[in-house]
Short mmCIF file of C-alpha atoms in Angstrom, two decimals:
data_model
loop_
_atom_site.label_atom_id
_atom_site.label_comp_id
_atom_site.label_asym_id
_atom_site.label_seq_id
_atom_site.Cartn_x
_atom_site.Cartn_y
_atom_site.Cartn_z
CA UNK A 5 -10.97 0.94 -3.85
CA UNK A 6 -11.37 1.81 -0.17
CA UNK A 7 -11.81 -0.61 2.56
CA UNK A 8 -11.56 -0.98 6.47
CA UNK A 9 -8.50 -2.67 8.31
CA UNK A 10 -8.66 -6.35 6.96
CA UNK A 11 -5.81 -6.99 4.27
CA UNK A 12 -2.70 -4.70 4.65
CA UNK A 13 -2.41 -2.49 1.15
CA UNK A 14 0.61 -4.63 -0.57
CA UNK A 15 -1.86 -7.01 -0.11
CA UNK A 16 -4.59 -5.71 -1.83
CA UNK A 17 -2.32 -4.12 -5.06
CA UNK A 18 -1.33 -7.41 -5.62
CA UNK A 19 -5.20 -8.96 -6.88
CA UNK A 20 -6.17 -5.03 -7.95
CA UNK A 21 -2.92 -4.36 -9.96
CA UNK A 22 -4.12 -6.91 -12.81
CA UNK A 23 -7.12 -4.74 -13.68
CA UNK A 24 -5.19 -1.26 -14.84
CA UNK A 25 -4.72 -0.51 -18.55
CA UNK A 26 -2.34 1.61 -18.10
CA UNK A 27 0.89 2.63 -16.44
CA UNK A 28 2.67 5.99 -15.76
CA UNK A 29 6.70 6.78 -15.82
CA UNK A 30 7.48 10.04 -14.15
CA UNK A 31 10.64 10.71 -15.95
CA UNK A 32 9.10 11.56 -18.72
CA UNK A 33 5.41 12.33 -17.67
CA UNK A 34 4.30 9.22 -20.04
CA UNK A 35 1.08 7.27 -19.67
CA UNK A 36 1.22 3.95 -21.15
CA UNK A 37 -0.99 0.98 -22.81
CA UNK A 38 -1.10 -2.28 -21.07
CA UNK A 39 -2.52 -5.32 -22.71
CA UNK A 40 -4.06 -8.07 -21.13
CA UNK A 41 -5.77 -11.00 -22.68
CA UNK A 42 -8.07 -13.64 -20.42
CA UNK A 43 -8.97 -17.46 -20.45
CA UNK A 44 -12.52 -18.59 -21.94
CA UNK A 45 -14.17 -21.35 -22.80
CA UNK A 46 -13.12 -21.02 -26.13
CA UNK A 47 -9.15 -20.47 -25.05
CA UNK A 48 -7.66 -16.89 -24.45
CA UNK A 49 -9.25 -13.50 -25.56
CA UNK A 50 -7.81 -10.04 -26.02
CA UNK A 51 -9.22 -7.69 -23.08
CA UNK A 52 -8.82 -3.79 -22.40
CA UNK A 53 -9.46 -2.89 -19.07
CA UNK A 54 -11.66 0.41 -18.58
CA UNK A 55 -9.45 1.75 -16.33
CA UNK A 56 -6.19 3.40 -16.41
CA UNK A 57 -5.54 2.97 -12.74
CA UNK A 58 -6.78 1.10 -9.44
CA UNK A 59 -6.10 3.53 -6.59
CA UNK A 60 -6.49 2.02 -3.22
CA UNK A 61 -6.80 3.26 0.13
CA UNK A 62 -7.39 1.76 3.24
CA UNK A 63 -8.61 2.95 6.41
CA UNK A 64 -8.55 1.95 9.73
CA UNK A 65 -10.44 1.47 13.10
CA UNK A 66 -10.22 2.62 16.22
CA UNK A 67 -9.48 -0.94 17.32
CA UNK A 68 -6.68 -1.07 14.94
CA UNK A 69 -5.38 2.32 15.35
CA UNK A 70 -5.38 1.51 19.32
CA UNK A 71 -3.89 -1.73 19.00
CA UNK A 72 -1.17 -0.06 16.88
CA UNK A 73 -0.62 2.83 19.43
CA UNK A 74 0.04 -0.24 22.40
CA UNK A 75 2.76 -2.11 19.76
CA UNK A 76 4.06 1.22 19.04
CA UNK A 77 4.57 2.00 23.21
CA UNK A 78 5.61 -2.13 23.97
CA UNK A 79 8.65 -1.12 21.44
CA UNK A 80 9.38 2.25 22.99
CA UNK A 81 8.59 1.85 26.60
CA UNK A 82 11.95 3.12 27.85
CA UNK A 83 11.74 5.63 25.30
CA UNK A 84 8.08 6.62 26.85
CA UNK A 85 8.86 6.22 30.60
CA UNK A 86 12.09 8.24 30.31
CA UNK A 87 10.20 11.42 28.89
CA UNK A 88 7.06 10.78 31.46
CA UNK A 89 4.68 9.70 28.52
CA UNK A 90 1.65 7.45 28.45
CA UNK A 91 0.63 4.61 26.18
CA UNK A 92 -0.57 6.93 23.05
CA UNK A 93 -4.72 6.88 22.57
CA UNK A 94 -7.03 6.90 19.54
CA UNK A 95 -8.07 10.36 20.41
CA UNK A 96 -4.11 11.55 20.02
CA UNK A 97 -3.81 9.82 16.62
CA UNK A 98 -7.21 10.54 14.96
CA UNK A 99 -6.74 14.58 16.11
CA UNK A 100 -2.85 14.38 14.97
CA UNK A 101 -1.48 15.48 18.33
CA UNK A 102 1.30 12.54 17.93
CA UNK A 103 3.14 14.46 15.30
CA UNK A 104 3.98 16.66 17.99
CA UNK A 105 5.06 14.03 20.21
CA UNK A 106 8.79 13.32 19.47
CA UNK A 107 10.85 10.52 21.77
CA UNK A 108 14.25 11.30 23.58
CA UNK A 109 17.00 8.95 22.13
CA UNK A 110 14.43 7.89 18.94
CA UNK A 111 13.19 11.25 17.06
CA UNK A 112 15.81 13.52 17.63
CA UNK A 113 17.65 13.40 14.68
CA UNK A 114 15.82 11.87 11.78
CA UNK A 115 12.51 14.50 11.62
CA UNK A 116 10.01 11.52 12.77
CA UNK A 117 7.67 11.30 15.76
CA UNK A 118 5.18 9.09 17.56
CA UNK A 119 2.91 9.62 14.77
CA UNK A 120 4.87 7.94 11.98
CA UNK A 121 5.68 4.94 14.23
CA UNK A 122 2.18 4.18 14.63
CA UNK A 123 1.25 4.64 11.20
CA UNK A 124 4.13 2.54 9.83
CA UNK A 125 2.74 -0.17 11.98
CA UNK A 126 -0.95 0.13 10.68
CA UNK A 127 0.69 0.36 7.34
CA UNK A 128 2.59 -3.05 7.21
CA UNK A 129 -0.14 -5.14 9.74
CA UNK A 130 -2.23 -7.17 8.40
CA UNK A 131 -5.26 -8.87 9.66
CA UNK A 132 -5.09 -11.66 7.09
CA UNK A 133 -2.04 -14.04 6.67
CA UNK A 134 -2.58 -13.91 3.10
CA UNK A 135 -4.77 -12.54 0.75
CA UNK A 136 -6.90 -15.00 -1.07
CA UNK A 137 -6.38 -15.67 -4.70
CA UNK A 138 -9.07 -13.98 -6.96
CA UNK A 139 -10.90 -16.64 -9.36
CA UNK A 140 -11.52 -13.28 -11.35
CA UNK A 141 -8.18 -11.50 -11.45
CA UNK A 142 -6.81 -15.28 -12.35
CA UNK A 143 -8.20 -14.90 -15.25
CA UNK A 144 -6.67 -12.03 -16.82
CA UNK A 145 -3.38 -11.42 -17.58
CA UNK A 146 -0.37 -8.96 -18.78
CA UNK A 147 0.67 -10.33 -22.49
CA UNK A 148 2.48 -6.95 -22.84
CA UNK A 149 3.05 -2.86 -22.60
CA UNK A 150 3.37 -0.50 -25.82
CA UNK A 151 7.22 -0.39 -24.99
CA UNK A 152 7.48 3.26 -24.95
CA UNK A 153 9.32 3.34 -21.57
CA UNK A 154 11.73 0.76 -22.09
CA UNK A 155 13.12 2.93 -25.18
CA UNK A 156 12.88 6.29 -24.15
CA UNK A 157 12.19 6.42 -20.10
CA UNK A 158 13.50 5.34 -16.96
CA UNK A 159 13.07 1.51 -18.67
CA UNK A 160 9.53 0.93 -16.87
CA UNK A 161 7.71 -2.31 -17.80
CA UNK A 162 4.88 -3.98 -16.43
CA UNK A 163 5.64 -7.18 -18.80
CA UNK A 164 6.43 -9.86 -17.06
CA UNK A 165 9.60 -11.21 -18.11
CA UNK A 166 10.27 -14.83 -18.70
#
């Protein structure tokens, strides 16, 4: 699922994430059955959902990207004016020249740059307060997983526990 600024991606897992059959635990390179059921008419009926996953992936503008680069320079002004920089532009994130770009007092010792700060912004913003409930995804539900994980993996479970 791809889409364009709008919803941030937490956002967005949380009505997709209902709709994959599956689930995957590393530790033990393990793909896993989920089982859903959903409300009818008739009451609830067993479901299997065609796919194993939902990846999402969102992308952004270069309204969003340039309102992220001016948040990203409000923050770090001092950090900015002390090395003689300018507000960051679309062209400098879209080309990757930011990763290059590393503030005095903020990027020397933890391996980030101007690049990451601007993409953790666009990452956690949001241009919906919420995301609205799907009548669709409502309808299905997690009744359980085959269990494999909990007994011999890292103890993954998409269950929900009462």
């Amino acid at each position: 699922m791809r889409w364009t600024d709008g919803p941030n991606t937490k956002q967005v897992d949380a009505v997709v994430g209902v709709f994959e059959g599956s689930y995957f635990d590393g530790s033990i390179d393990y793909k896993g059955s989920v089982h859903h059921m959903t409300t009818t008419p008739d009451g609830f009926q067993r479901v299997s959902m065609g796919a194993d996953s939902v990846h999402t992936s969102r992308e952004y503008s270069d309204e969003a990207i340039a309102r992220a680069c001016e948040a990203v320079y409000r923050r770090y002004r001092g950090n900015f004016d002390a090395d003689g920089l300018e507000c960051p532009t679309v062209e400098q994130y879209r080309t990757g020249a930011l990763w290059r770009t590393r503030l005095t007092g903020l990027h020397g010792w933890n391996n980030r740059n101007v690049q990451d700060e601007v993409n953790e912004v666009l990452y956690k913003h949001s241009f919906v307060l919420a995301a609205r409930k799907s009548a669709t995804a409502g309808r299905y539900f997690v009744t359980h997983d085959d269990g494999y994980s909990m007994m011999c993996g890292s103890g993954h479970s998409v269950a929900p526990r009462d």
